[in-house]
Short mmCIF file of C-alpha atoms and ligand atoms in Angstrom, two decimals:
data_model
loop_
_atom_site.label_atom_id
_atom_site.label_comp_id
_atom_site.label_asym_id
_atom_site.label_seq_id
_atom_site.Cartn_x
_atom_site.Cartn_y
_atom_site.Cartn_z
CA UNK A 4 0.00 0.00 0.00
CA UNK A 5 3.00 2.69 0.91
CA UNK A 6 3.92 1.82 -2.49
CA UNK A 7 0.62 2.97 -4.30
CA UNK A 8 -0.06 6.13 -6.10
CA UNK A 9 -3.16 8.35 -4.65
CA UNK A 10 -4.86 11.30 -6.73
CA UNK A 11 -5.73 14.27 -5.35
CA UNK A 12 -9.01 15.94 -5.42
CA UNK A 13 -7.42 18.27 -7.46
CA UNK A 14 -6.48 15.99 -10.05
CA UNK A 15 -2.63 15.97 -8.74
CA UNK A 16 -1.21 11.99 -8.53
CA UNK A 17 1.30 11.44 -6.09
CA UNK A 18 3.58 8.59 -6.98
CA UNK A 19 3.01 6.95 -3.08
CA UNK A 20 1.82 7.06 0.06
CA UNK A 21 5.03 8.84 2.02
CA UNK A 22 5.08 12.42 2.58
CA UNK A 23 7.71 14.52 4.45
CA UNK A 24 5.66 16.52 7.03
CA UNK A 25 6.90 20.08 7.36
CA UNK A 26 9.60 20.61 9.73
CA UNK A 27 10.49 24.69 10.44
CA UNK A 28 14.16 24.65 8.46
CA UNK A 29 16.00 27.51 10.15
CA UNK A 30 18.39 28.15 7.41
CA UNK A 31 16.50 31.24 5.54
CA UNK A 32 19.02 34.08 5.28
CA UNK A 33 18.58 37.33 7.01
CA UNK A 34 15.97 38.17 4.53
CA UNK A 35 13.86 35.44 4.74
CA UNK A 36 15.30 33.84 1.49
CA UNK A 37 15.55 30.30 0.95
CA UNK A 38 19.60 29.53 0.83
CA UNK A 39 21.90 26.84 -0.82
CA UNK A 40 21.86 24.73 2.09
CA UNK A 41 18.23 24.85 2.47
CA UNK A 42 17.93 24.16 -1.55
CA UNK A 43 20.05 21.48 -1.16
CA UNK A 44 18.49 19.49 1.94
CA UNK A 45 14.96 19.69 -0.63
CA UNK A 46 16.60 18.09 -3.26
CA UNK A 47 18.50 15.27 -1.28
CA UNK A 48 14.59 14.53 0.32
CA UNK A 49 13.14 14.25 -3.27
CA UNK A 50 15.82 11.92 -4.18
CA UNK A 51 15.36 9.53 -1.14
CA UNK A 52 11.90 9.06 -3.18
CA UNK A 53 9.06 10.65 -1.12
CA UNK A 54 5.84 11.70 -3.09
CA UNK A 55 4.92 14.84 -1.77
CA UNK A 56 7.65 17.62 0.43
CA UNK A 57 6.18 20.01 2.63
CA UNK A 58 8.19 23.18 3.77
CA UNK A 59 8.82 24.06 7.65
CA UNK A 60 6.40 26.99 8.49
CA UNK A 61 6.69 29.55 5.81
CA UNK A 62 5.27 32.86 7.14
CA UNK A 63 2.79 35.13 5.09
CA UNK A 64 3.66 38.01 7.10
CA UNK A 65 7.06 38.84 8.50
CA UNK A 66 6.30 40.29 11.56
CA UNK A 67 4.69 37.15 12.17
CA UNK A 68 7.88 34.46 12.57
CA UNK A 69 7.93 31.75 14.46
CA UNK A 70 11.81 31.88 14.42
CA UNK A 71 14.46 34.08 13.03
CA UNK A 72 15.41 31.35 10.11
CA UNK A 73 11.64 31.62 8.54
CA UNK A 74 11.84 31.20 4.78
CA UNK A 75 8.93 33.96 4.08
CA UNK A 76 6.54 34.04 0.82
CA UNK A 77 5.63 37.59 0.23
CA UNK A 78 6.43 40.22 -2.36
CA UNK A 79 9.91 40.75 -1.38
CA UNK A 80 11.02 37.63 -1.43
CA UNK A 81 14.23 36.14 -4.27
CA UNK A 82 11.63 34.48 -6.83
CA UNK A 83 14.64 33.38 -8.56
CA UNK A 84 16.05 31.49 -5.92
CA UNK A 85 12.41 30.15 -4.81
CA UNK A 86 12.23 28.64 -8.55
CA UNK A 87 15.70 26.99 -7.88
CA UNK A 88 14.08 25.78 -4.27
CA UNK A 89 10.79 24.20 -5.95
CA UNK A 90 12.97 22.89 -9.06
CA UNK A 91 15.63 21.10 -6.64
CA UNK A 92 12.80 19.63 -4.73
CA UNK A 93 10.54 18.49 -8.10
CA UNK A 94 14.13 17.19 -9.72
CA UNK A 95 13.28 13.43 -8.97
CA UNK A 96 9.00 13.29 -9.27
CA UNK A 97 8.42 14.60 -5.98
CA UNK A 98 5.78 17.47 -5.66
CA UNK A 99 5.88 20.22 -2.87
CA UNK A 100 3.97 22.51 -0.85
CA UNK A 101 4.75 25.75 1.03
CA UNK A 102 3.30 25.36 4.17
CA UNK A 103 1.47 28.77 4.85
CA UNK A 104 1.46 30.20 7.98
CA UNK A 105 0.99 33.28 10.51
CA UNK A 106 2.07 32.67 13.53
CA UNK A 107 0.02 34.68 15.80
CA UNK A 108 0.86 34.82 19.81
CA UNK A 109 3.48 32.24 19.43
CA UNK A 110 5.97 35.09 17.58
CA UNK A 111 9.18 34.94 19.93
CA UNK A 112 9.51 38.46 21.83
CA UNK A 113 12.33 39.47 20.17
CA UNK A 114 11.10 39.59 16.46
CA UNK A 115 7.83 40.86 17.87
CA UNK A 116 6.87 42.29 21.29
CA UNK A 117 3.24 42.63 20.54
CA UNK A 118 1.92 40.45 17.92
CA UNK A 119 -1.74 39.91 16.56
CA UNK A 120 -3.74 37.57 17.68
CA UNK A 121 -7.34 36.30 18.29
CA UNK A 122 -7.59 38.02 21.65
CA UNK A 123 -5.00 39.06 24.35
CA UNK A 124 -4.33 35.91 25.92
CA UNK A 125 -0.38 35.27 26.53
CA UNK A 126 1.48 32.27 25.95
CA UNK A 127 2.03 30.52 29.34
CA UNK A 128 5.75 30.05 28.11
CA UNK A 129 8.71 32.92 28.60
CA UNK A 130 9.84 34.26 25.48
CA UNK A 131 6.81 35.69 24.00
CA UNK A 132 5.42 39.23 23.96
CA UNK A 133 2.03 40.64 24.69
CA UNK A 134 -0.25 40.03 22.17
CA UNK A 135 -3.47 42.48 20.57
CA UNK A 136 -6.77 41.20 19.49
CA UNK A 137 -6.65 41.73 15.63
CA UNK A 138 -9.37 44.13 14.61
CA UNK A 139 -11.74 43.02 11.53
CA UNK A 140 -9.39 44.82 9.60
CA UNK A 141 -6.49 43.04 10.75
CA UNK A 142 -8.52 39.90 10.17
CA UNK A 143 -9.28 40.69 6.37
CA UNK A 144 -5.59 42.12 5.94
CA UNK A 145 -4.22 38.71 6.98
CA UNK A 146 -6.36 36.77 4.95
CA UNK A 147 -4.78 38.73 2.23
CA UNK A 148 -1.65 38.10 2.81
CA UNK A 149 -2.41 34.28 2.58
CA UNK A 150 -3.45 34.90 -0.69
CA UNK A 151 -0.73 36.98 -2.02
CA UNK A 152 1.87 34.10 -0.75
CA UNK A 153 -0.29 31.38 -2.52
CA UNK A 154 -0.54 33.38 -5.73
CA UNK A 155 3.51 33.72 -5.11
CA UNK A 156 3.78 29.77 -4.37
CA UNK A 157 1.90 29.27 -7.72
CA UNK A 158 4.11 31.45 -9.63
CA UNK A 159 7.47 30.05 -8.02
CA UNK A 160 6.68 26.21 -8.77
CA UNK A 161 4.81 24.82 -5.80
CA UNK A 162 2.32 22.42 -6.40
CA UNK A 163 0.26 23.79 -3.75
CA UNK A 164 0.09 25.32 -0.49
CA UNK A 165 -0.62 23.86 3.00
CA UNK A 166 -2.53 26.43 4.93
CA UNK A 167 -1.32 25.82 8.68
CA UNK A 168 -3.97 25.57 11.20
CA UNK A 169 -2.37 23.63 13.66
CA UNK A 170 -0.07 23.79 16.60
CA UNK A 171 -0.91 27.07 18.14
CA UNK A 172 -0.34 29.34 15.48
CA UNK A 173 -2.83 31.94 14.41
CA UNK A 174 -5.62 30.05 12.50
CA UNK A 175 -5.05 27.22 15.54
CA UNK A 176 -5.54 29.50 18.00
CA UNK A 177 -8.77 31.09 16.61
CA UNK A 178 -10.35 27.34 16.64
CA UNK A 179 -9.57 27.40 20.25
CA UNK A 180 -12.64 28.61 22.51
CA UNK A 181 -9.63 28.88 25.20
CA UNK A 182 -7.87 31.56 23.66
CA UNK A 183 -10.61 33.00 21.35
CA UNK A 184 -13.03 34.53 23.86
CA UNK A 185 -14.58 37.05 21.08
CA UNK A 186 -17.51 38.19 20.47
CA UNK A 187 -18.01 39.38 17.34
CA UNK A 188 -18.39 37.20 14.33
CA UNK A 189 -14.99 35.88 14.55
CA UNK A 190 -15.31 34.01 18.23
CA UNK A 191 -17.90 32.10 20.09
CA UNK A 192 -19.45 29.13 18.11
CA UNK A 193 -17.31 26.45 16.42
CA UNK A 194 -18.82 28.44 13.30
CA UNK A 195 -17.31 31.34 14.31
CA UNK A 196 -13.99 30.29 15.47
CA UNK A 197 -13.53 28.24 12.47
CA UNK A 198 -14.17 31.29 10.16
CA UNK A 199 -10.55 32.47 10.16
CA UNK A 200 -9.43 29.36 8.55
CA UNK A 201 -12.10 28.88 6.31
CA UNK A 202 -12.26 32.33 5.13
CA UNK A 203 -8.40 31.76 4.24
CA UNK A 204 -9.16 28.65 2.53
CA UNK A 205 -11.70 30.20 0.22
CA UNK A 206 -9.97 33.48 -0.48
CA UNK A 207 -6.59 30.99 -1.46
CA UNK A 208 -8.69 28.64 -3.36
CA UNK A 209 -10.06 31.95 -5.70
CA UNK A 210 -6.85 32.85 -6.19
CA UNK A 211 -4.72 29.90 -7.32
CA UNK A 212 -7.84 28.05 -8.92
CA UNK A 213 -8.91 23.90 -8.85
CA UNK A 214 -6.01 22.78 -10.12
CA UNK A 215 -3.53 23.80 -7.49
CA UNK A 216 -3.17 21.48 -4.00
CA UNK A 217 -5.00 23.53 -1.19
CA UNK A 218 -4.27 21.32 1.75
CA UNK A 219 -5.13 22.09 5.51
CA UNK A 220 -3.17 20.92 8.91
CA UNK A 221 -5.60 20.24 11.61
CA UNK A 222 -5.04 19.74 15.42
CA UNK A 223 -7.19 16.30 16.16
CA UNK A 224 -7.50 18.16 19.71
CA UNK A 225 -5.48 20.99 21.48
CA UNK A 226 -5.39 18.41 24.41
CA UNK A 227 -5.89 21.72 26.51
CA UNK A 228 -8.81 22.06 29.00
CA UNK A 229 -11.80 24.23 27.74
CA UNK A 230 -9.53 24.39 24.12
CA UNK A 231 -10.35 22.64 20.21
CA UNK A 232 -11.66 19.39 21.04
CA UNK A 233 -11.29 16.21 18.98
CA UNK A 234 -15.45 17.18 18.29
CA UNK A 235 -14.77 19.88 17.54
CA UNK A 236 -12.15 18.87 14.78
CA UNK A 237 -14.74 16.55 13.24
CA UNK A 238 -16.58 19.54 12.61
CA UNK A 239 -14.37 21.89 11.31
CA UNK A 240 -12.49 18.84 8.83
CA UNK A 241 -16.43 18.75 7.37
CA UNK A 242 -16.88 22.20 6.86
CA UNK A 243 -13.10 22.40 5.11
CA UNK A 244 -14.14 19.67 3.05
CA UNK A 245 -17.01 21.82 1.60
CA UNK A 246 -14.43 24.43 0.79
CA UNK A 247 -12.71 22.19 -1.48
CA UNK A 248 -9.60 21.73 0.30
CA UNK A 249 -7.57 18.48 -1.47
CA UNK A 250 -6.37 16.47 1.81
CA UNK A 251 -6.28 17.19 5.30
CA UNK A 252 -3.26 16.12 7.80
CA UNK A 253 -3.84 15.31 11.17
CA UNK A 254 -1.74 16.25 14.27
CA UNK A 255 -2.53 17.97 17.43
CA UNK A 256 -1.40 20.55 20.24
CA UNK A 257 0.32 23.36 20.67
CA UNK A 258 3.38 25.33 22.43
CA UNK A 259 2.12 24.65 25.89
CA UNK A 260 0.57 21.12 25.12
CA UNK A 261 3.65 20.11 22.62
CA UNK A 262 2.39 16.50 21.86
CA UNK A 263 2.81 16.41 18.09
CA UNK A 264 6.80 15.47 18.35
CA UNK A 265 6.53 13.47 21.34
CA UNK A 266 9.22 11.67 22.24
CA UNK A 267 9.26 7.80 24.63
CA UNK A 268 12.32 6.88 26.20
CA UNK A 269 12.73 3.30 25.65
CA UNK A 270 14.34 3.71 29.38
CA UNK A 271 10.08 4.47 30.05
CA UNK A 272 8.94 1.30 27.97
CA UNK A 273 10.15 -1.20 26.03
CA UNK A 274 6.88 -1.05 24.39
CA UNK A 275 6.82 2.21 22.45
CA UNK A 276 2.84 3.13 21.07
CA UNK A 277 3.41 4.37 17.36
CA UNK A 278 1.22 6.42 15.13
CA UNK A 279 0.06 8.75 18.70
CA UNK A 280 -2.71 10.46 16.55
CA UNK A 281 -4.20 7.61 13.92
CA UNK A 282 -6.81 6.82 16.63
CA UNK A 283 -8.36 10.88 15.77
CA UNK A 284 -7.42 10.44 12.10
CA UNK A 285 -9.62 7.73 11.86
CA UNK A 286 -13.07 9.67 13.39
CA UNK A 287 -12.06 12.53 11.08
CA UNK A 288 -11.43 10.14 8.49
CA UNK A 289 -14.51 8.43 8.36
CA UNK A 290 -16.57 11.41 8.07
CA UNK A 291 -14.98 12.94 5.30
CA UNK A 292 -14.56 11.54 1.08
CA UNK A 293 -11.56 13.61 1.10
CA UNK A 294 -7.95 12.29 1.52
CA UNK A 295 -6.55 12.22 5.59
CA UNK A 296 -2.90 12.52 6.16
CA UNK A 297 -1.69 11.25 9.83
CA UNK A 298 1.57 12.66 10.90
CA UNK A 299 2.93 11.47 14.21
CA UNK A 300 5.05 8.56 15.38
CA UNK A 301 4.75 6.23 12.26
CA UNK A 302 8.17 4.42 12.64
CA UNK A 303 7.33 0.59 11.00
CA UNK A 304 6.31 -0.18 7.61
CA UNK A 305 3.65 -2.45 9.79
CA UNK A 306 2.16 0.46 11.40
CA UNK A 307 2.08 2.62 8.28
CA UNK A 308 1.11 -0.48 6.24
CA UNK A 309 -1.83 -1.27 8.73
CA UNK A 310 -3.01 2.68 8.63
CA UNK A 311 -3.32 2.94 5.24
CA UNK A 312 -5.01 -1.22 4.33
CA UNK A 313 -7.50 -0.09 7.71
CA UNK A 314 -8.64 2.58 5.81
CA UNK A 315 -7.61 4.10 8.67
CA UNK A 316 -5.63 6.92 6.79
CA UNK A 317 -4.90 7.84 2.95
CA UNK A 318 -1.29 9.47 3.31
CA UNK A 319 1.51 8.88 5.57
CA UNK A 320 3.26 12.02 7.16
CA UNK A 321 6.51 11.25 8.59
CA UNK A 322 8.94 14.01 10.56
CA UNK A 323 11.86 13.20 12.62
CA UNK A 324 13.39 10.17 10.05
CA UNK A 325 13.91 12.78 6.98
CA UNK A 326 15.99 14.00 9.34
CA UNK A 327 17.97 11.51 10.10
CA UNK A 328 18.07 9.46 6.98
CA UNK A 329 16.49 11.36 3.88
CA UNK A 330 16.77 8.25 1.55
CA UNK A 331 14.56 6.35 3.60
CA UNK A 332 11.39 5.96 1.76
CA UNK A 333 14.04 4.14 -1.21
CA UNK A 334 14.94 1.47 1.13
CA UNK A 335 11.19 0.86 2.34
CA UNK A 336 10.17 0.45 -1.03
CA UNK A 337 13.32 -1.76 -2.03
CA UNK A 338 12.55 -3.73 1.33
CA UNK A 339 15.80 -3.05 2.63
CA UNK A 340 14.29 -1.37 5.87
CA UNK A 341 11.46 -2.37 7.78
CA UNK A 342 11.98 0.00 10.75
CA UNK A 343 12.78 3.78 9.99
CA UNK A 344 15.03 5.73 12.25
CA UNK A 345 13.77 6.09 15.96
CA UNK A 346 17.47 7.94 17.47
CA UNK A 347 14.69 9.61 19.75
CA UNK A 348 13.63 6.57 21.43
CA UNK A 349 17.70 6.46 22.60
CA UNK A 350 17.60 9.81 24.59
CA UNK A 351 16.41 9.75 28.19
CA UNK A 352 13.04 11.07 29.44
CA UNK A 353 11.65 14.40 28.45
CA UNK A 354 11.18 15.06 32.20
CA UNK A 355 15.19 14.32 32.75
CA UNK A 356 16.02 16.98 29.78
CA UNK A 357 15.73 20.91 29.60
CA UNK A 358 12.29 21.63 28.08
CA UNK A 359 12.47 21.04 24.49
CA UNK A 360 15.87 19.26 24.72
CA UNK A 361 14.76 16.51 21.96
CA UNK A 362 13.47 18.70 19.53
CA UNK A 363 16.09 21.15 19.71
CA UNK A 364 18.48 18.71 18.98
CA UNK A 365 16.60 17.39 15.73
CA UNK A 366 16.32 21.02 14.83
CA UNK A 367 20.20 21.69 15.34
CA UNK A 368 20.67 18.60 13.11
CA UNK A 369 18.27 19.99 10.01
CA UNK A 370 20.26 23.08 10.44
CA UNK A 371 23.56 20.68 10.07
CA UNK A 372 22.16 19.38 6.77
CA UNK A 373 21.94 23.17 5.37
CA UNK A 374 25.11 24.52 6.94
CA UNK A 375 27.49 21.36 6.92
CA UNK A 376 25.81 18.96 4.25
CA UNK A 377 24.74 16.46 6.65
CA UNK A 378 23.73 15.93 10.02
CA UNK A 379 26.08 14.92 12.82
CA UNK A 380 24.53 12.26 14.74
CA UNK A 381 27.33 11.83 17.24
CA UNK A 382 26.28 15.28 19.14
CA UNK A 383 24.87 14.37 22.88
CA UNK A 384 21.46 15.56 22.91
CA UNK A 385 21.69 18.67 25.32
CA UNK A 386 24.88 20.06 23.43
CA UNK A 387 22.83 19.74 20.12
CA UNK A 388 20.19 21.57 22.14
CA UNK A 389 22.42 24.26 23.43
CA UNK A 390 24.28 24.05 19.77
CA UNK A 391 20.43 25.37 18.25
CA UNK A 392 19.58 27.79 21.11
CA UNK A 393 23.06 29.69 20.09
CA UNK A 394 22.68 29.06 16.42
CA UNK A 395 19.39 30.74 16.85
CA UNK A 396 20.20 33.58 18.94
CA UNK A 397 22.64 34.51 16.11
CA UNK A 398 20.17 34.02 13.26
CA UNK A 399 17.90 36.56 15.32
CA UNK A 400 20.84 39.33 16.29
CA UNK A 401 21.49 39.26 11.96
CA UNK A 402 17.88 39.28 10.95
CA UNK A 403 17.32 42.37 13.83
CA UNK A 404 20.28 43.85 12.89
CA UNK A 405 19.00 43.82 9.05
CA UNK A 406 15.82 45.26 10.08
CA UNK A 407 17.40 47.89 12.20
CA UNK A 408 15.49 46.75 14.90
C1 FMN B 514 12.53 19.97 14.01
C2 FMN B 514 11.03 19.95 13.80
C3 FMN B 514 10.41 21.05 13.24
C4 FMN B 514 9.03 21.03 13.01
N1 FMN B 514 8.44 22.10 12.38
C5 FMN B 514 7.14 22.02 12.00
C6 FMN B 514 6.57 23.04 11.20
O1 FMN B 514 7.22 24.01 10.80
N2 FMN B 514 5.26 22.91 10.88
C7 FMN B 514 4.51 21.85 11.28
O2 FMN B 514 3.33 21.78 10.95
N3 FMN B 514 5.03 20.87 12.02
C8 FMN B 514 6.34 20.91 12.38
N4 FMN B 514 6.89 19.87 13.06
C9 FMN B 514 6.06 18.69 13.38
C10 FMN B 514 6.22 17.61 12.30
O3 FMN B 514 5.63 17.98 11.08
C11 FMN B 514 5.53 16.31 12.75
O4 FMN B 514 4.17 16.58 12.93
C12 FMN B 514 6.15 15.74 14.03
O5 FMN B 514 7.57 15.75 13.98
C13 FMN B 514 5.70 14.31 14.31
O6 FMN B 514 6.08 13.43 13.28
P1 FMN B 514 7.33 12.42 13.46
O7 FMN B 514 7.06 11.58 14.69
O8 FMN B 514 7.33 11.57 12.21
O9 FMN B 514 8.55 13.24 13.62
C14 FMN B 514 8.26 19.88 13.36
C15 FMN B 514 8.91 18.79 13.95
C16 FMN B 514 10.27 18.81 14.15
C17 FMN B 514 10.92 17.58 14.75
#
């Protein structure tokens, strides 16, 4: 079944069932430009045979970063070296999508002291500024600007855009009914909260037309009290649907709930659950005729194999492994590998590591794959997290510096 093509909604056939889930780069240059490295680490992911690449967060609005090494899609962005990004990545039958994103009250402090947002709820995390409850205006302006980077994605060589409305970030936020506590026709019933995303969705879909991929990532739940429940995501995955979106993907949380890259210690259990979020995939799933991706913990091609033959799922969205070995879905297909890479089932506990230790680490390897050529699996996992806290502290001095912030 991994093996099998699957056509889009929009007509679009992808060549299997493996897609690289987007994972936020860091290796933009200080004007939120996609860079050699970064060009580089697309093409070596098409090779390894993947059918469809997304891109890390790419923000529509550059106030609105969810770190200082954002590749952005707006007007002043290099659409020469975006054509070389989407050629690298399309070199070897792969297709890709930017994923689109604002990032809302999860902007670090630095890059933004006081960013928009659904109301003027701060994160519970330090780091992050004070944010203001958008205005209609605001609203409709940053709808726009999710059209403008579609159009862009369109003329640059995507084959479609993945509108972000998961993990906290703007559009996830205004789903919550714990963090949008408005009144006006943008809060209050799942209606309302979900308008955000859907008016985004319908505004991108005029612009770029039927034939372009307009995908949407959806948290199955915020797994927050009082926030987007997994109802709640059955609902709003039915009323995308009637927008015409081509496939959803399925994941879930947010900064303060971070479940979507979980990691189990195999010091915890020998018996490590895969696949965290197929269980929710599978409600949304069956009440939809549209294509589900699941993203989350898929390590076996058993697991995958069983997901997809269930009926369970339609696409397979797979992180952390493109990391570590980008020619994976080749030796899956060839039957040389069974099990994909799991390094983060080698680290200790979370709850023995600095907060985010794990996934700094994988994101201080992605950023060895743009900056050295390959990643550097030897690093202990709280250098490679202290490595990426530095590594990012620099990328925001330059990109403040360019600014004359
Ligand atoms: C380093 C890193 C960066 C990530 N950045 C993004 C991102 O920009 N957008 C997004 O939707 N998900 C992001 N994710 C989540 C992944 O897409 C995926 O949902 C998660 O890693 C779980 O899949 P896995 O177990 O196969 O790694 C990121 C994950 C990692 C490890």
């Amino acid at each position: 079944m991994i093996e099998q093509p699957l056509k889009l909604p929009n007509g679009t056939l992808l060549k299997n069932r493996i897609v690289k889930s987007a994972m936020s780069e860091a290796l933009a240059d200080a004007h939120n430009n996609t860079t050699d490295g970064h060009i580089n680490l697309f093409e070596r992911w098409g090779e390894g045979g993947a059918a469809l690449l997304i891109t890390g967060n790419t923000p529509v609005d550059r106030w609105h970063l969810e770190h200082a090494g954002n590749f952005v899609l707006d007007e002043k962005t290099d659409a020469e070296q975006t054509k070389r990004l989407t050629a690298a990545a399309k070199k070897h039958g792969a297709k890709i999508l930017a994923q689109l994103a604002h990032a809302g009250r999860q902007v670090p402090e630095a890059i933004n002291p006081t960013p928009l947002s659904v109301s003027e709820l701060k994160l519970d995390l330090p780091g992050y500024g004070q944010p203001k409850s958008a205005t209609e205006e605001e609203l409709q302006a940053t709808i726009a600007k999710f059209v403008t980077s579609a159009g862009l994605a369109k003329d640059y060589g995507f084959d479609g855009v993945q509108i972000h409305a998961a993990h906290g970030y703007l559009l996830s936020s205004s789903l919550s009914p714990r963090i949008n506590m408005r009144d006006d026709a943008w809060g209050g019933s799942l209606e309302k909260r979900a308008r955000l995303v859907l008016s985004v969705v319908r505004a991108v879909r005029e612009k770029v037309g039927k034939d372009f991929i307009v995908a949407v990532k959806l948290n199955s739940s915020d797994f927050q009290k009082g926030g987007f429940s997994h109802e709640d995501s059955i609902e709003t995955a039915k009323m995308l649907e009637k927008e015409g979106v081509d496939f959803i993907e399925i994941s879930g949380g947010n900064f303060e709930t971070p479940v979507a890259y979980a990691h189990k210690s195999k010091q915890e259990s020998t018996k490590i659950r895969e696949a965290y979020f197929l269980e929710y995939a599978k409600d949304i799933k069956a009440a939809l005729d549209i294509p589900v991706m699941v993203t989350g913990g898929f390590r076996s091609r058993e697991v995958m194999e069983n997901a997809l033959t269930n009926g369970d799922a339609d696409l397979i969205g797979i992180g952390r492994p493109f990391i570590i070995d980008p020619e994976f879905p080749s030796k899956l297909f060839t039957g040389d590998m069974d099990m994909i890479p799991a390094v983060e089932r080698d680290f200790p506990p979370a709850q023995d590591l600095p907060r985010g230790a794990v996934l700094n680490w994988f994101c201080h390897q992605l950023a060895l794959h743009g900056t050295a050529g390959d990643s550097d699996l030897s690093v202990p996992v709280v250098e490679g997290h202290e490595k990426y806290l530095d590594y990012i502290e620099t990328s925001t001095k330059r990109l403040l510096e360019t600014r004359g912030q």
